[in-house]
């Protein structure tokens, strides 16, 4: 395994959600492709979980004050790792987790900089506070690649955050090959009063642009 991938995320098991699922499958895919994967996340006090069930390494920054010290904690961790191994990529599941990466890279020479990819999820792109918008603009334009949660989010990043056209940005999509048609029972239509003479779209999310339903 020549490639070493560090995934930095605040959302991870035992917390459920889209980012948690995305991080898990991202780690599995990189490991399948031959990389050594490490997920860096927080320790949830009062929660029961077993990280040994994962086929990749999980590092918990054990600090009850994660929210107030997370930037410094992650910065220190990345620094200590880089001292041992210069060649790794850091993939951040949330743009705020990329802030210490930006700090770290800005203090190092160009030759030693660590490439990193940012995942901008949903409301992150709608930041209204002036300092946070400034910080987000600097962090985004310091990345090597950006993944957005939806097409709408990618458009907002380019429009609102002076995003460099030279930095690739893609939005999450759906692999239609993994969906298989299922038999539909008559009871389903009857129970939910669904008409049979028209096509329907079933959604478990909110019908807002940032959820990507403009692509359905």
CSV table of C-alpha atoms in Angstrom, one decimal:
chain,number,residue,atom,x,y,z
A,1,UNK,CA,0.0,0.0,0.0
A,2,UNK,CA,1.9,3.1,-1.3
A,3,UNK,CA,-1.0,5.6,-0.9
A,4,UNK,CA,-2.0,6.8,2.6
A,5,UNK,CA,-5.3,8.5,2.9
A,6,UNK,CA,-6.4,10.5,5.9
A,7,UNK,CA,-10.1,11.3,6.2
A,8,UNK,CA,-10.9,14.0,8.7
A,9,UNK,CA,-14.5,14.3,9.8
A,10,UNK,CA,-16.6,15.4,12.7
A,11,UNK,CA,-19.5,13.1,11.7
A,12,UNK,CA,-18.8,9.4,12.1
A,13,UNK,CA,-20.3,6.4,13.8
A,14,UNK,CA,-22.0,6.1,16.2
A,15,UNK,CA,-23.6,9.2,14.7
A,16,UNK,CA,-25.8,8.3,11.7
A,17,UNK,CA,-26.3,10.5,8.6
A,18,UNK,CA,-25.2,11.3,5.1
A,19,UNK,CA,-21.7,12.4,5.9
A,20,UNK,CA,-21.1,9.4,8.1
A,21,UNK,CA,-22.2,7.1,5.3
A,22,UNK,CA,-20.2,9.0,2.7
A,23,UNK,CA,-17.0,8.8,4.8
A,24,UNK,CA,-17.5,5.0,5.4
A,25,UNK,CA,-17.9,4.2,1.8
A,26,UNK,CA,-15.1,6.5,0.7
A,27,UNK,CA,-12.8,4.7,3.1
A,28,UNK,CA,-13.9,1.3,1.9
A,29,UNK,CA,-13.4,2.3,-1.8
A,30,UNK,CA,-9.9,3.7,-1.2
A,31,UNK,CA,-9.0,0.6,0.7
A,32,UNK,CA,-10.3,-1.6,-2.1
A,33,UNK,CA,-8.1,0.3,-4.5
A,34,UNK,CA,-5.1,-0.5,-2.4
A,35,UNK,CA,-4.6,2.5,-0.1
A,36,UNK,CA,-4.0,2.6,3.6
A,37,UNK,CA,-6.9,4.5,5.1
A,38,UNK,CA,-7.2,6.2,8.4
A,39,UNK,CA,-10.4,8.0,9.6
A,40,UNK,CA,-9.7,10.8,12.1
A,41,UNK,CA,-12.8,11.8,14.1
A,42,UNK,CA,-14.0,12.7,17.6
A,43,UNK,CA,-14.7,10.5,20.6
A,44,UNK,CA,-18.3,10.6,21.6
A,45,UNK,CA,-18.6,10.5,25.4
A,46,UNK,CA,-21.5,8.5,26.7
A,47,UNK,CA,-21.9,6.5,23.5
A,48,UNK,CA,-21.1,2.9,23.0
A,49,UNK,CA,-19.3,1.8,19.9
A,50,UNK,CA,-16.6,-0.6,18.7
A,51,UNK,CA,-14.2,0.7,16.0
A,52,UNK,CA,-12.7,-2.8,15.6
A,53,UNK,CA,-15.6,-3.7,13.3
A,54,UNK,CA,-14.2,-1.4,10.6
A,55,UNK,CA,-11.6,-2.8,8.1
A,56,UNK,CA,-9.7,0.5,8.2
A,57,UNK,CA,-8.1,2.4,11.1
A,58,UNK,CA,-10.2,4.8,13.1
A,59,UNK,CA,-8.4,7.4,15.3
A,60,UNK,CA,-10.5,9.2,17.9
A,61,UNK,CA,-9.3,12.5,19.3
A,62,UNK,CA,-10.4,12.0,22.8
A,63,UNK,CA,-11.3,15.5,24.0
A,64,UNK,CA,-14.6,16.6,25.5
A,65,UNK,CA,-13.9,20.1,24.3
A,66,UNK,CA,-13.7,19.0,20.7
A,67,UNK,CA,-15.9,21.9,19.5
A,68,UNK,CA,-13.7,24.6,21.1
A,69,UNK,CA,-10.3,23.0,20.3
A,70,UNK,CA,-10.9,20.8,17.2
A,71,UNK,CA,-8.8,23.1,14.9
A,72,UNK,CA,-5.8,23.0,17.2
A,73,UNK,CA,-6.2,19.2,17.9
A,74,UNK,CA,-6.4,18.4,14.2
A,75,UNK,CA,-3.5,20.7,13.4
A,76,UNK,CA,-1.3,19.1,16.0
A,77,UNK,CA,-2.3,15.6,14.8
A,78,UNK,CA,-1.5,16.4,11.2
A,79,UNK,CA,1.8,17.9,12.2
A,80,UNK,CA,2.8,14.8,14.2
A,81,UNK,CA,1.8,12.5,11.3
A,82,UNK,CA,3.7,14.6,8.7
A,83,UNK,CA,6.9,14.3,10.8
A,84,UNK,CA,6.8,10.6,10.3
A,85,UNK,CA,5.4,10.4,6.8
A,86,UNK,CA,5.3,13.3,4.3
A,87,UNK,CA,3.4,11.5,1.6
A,88,UNK,CA,-0.3,11.3,2.4
A,89,UNK,CA,-3.5,12.9,1.2
A,90,UNK,CA,-6.0,14.4,3.7
A,91,UNK,CA,-9.7,14.2,2.6
A,92,UNK,CA,-11.9,16.4,4.7
A,93,UNK,CA,-15.6,15.5,5.0
A,94,UNK,CA,-16.5,19.0,6.2
A,95,UNK,CA,-14.9,22.3,5.0
A,96,UNK,CA,-14.4,23.4,8.6
A,97,UNK,CA,-12.2,20.4,9.2
A,98,UNK,CA,-10.0,21.6,6.3
A,99,UNK,CA,-9.2,24.8,8.2
A,100,UNK,CA,-6.2,23.3,10.1
A,101,UNK,CA,-5.0,21.7,6.8
A,102,UNK,CA,-5.0,25.2,5.3
A,103,UNK,CA,-3.1,26.6,8.3
A,104,UNK,CA,-0.6,23.7,8.1
A,105,UNK,CA,0.0,24.0,4.4
A,106,UNK,CA,0.4,27.8,4.6
A,107,UNK,CA,3.2,27.4,7.1
A,108,UNK,CA,5.1,24.9,5.0
A,109,UNK,CA,7.2,25.2,1.8
A,110,UNK,CA,5.4,24.5,-1.5
A,111,UNK,CA,7.5,21.4,-2.0
A,112,UNK,CA,6.3,19.8,1.2
A,113,UNK,CA,2.6,20.8,1.0
A,114,UNK,CA,0.1,18.0,1.5
A,115,UNK,CA,-2.6,17.7,-1.1
A,116,UNK,CA,-6.1,17.8,0.3
A,117,UNK,CA,-9.7,17.4,-0.9
A,118,UNK,CA,-12.7,19.2,0.7
A,119,UNK,CA,-16.2,17.9,1.0
A,120,UNK,CA,-18.7,20.8,1.2
A,121,UNK,CA,-22.0,19.5,2.5
A,122,UNK,CA,-25.3,21.4,2.2
A,123,UNK,CA,-25.6,24.4,4.5
A,124,UNK,CA,-21.8,24.9,4.6
A,125,UNK,CA,-22.0,26.8,1.4
A,126,UNK,CA,-24.6,29.2,2.8
A,127,UNK,CA,-22.3,30.7,5.4
A,128,UNK,CA,-23.4,34.3,6.1
A,129,UNK,CA,-20.9,35.5,8.7
A,130,UNK,CA,-18.2,37.7,7.2
A,131,UNK,CA,-15.2,36.2,8.8
A,132,UNK,CA,-16.4,32.6,8.1
A,133,UNK,CA,-17.0,33.5,4.5
A,134,UNK,CA,-13.5,34.9,4.2
A,135,UNK,CA,-12.0,31.8,5.9
A,136,UNK,CA,-14.1,29.5,3.7
A,137,UNK,CA,-12.9,31.3,0.5
A,138,UNK,CA,-9.3,31.0,1.5
A,139,UNK,CA,-9.6,27.3,2.4
A,140,UNK,CA,-11.6,26.4,-0.7
A,141,UNK,CA,-9.1,28.1,-3.0
A,142,UNK,CA,-6.2,26.3,-1.2
A,143,UNK,CA,-7.6,22.9,-1.9
A,144,UNK,CA,-6.5,20.5,-4.7
A,145,UNK,CA,-10.1,19.3,-5.3
A,146,UNK,CA,-13.6,20.0,-4.0
A,147,UNK,CA,-16.6,17.7,-3.7
A,148,UNK,CA,-20.0,19.3,-3.1
A,149,UNK,CA,-23.1,17.6,-1.8
A,150,UNK,CA,-25.2,18.6,-4.7
A,151,UNK,CA,-25.1,20.4,-8.1
A,152,UNK,CA,-26.8,23.5,-6.5
A,153,UNK,CA,-24.1,23.6,-3.8
A,154,UNK,CA,-21.3,23.5,-6.4
A,155,UNK,CA,-23.0,26.5,-8.2
A,156,UNK,CA,-23.2,28.5,-5.0
A,157,UNK,CA,-19.5,27.8,-4.3
A,158,UNK,CA,-18.5,29.1,-7.7
A,159,UNK,CA,-20.8,32.1,-7.5
A,160,UNK,CA,-20.5,33.2,-3.8
A,161,UNK,CA,-17.0,32.3,-2.8
A,162,UNK,CA,-14.8,33.6,-5.6
A,163,UNK,CA,-13.8,30.0,-6.3
A,164,UNK,CA,-10.9,29.5,-8.7
A,165,UNK,CA,-11.9,27.9,-12.0
A,166,UNK,CA,-8.5,26.1,-12.0
A,167,UNK,CA,-9.5,23.9,-9.0
A,168,UNK,CA,-11.7,21.0,-10.0
A,169,UNK,CA,-15.1,20.7,-8.3
A,170,UNK,CA,-17.7,17.9,-8.7
A,171,UNK,CA,-21.0,17.2,-7.1
A,172,UNK,CA,-22.2,13.9,-5.7
A,173,UNK,CA,-24.3,11.8,-8.1
A,174,UNK,CA,-26.2,8.6,-8.2
A,175,UNK,CA,-25.0,5.3,-9.8
A,176,UNK,CA,-28.2,4.1,-11.5
A,177,UNK,CA,-26.6,0.7,-12.0
A,178,UNK,CA,-27.0,-0.1,-8.3
A,179,UNK,CA,-30.8,0.3,-8.4
A,180,UNK,CA,-32.8,-2.7,-9.3
A,181,UNK,CA,-36.6,-2.7,-10.1
A,182,UNK,CA,-38.7,-4.3,-7.4
A,183,UNK,CA,-42.1,-5.9,-7.5
A,184,UNK,CA,-44.8,-3.5,-6.4
A,185,UNK,CA,-47.6,-5.0,-4.4
A,186,UNK,CA,-51.2,-3.7,-4.7
A,187,UNK,CA,-51.4,-3.1,-1.0
A,188,UNK,CA,-48.8,-0.4,-1.3
A,189,UNK,CA,-50.9,1.7,-3.6
A,190,UNK,CA,-54.0,1.1,-1.6
A,191,UNK,CA,-52.4,1.9,1.8
A,192,UNK,CA,-50.9,5.3,0.6
A,193,UNK,CA,-53.7,6.2,-1.8
A,194,UNK,CA,-51.3,6.4,-4.7
A,195,UNK,CA,-52.9,6.7,-8.2
A,196,UNK,CA,-51.8,4.0,-10.7
A,197,UNK,CA,-52.2,6.1,-13.8
A,198,UNK,CA,-49.3,8.4,-13.3
A,199,UNK,CA,-45.5,8.3,-12.6
A,200,UNK,CA,-44.3,9.2,-9.1
A,201,UNK,CA,-41.0,10.2,-7.5
A,202,UNK,CA,-40.5,8.9,-4.0
A,203,UNK,CA,-38.2,11.0,-1.8
A,204,UNK,CA,-37.0,10.6,1.8
A,205,UNK,CA,-35.4,14.0,1.8
A,206,UNK,CA,-36.5,17.6,1.8
A,207,UNK,CA,-37.5,19.1,-1.6
A,208,UNK,CA,-35.0,22.0,-1.6
A,209,UNK,CA,-32.5,22.8,-4.4
A,210,UNK,CA,-29.4,22.0,-2.3
A,211,UNK,CA,-30.7,18.4,-2.0
A,212,UNK,CA,-30.2,18.0,-5.7
A,213,UNK,CA,-33.7,17.2,-6.7
A,214,UNK,CA,-33.4,19.6,-9.6
A,215,UNK,CA,-31.6,16.7,-11.3
A,216,UNK,CA,-34.4,14.1,-10.9
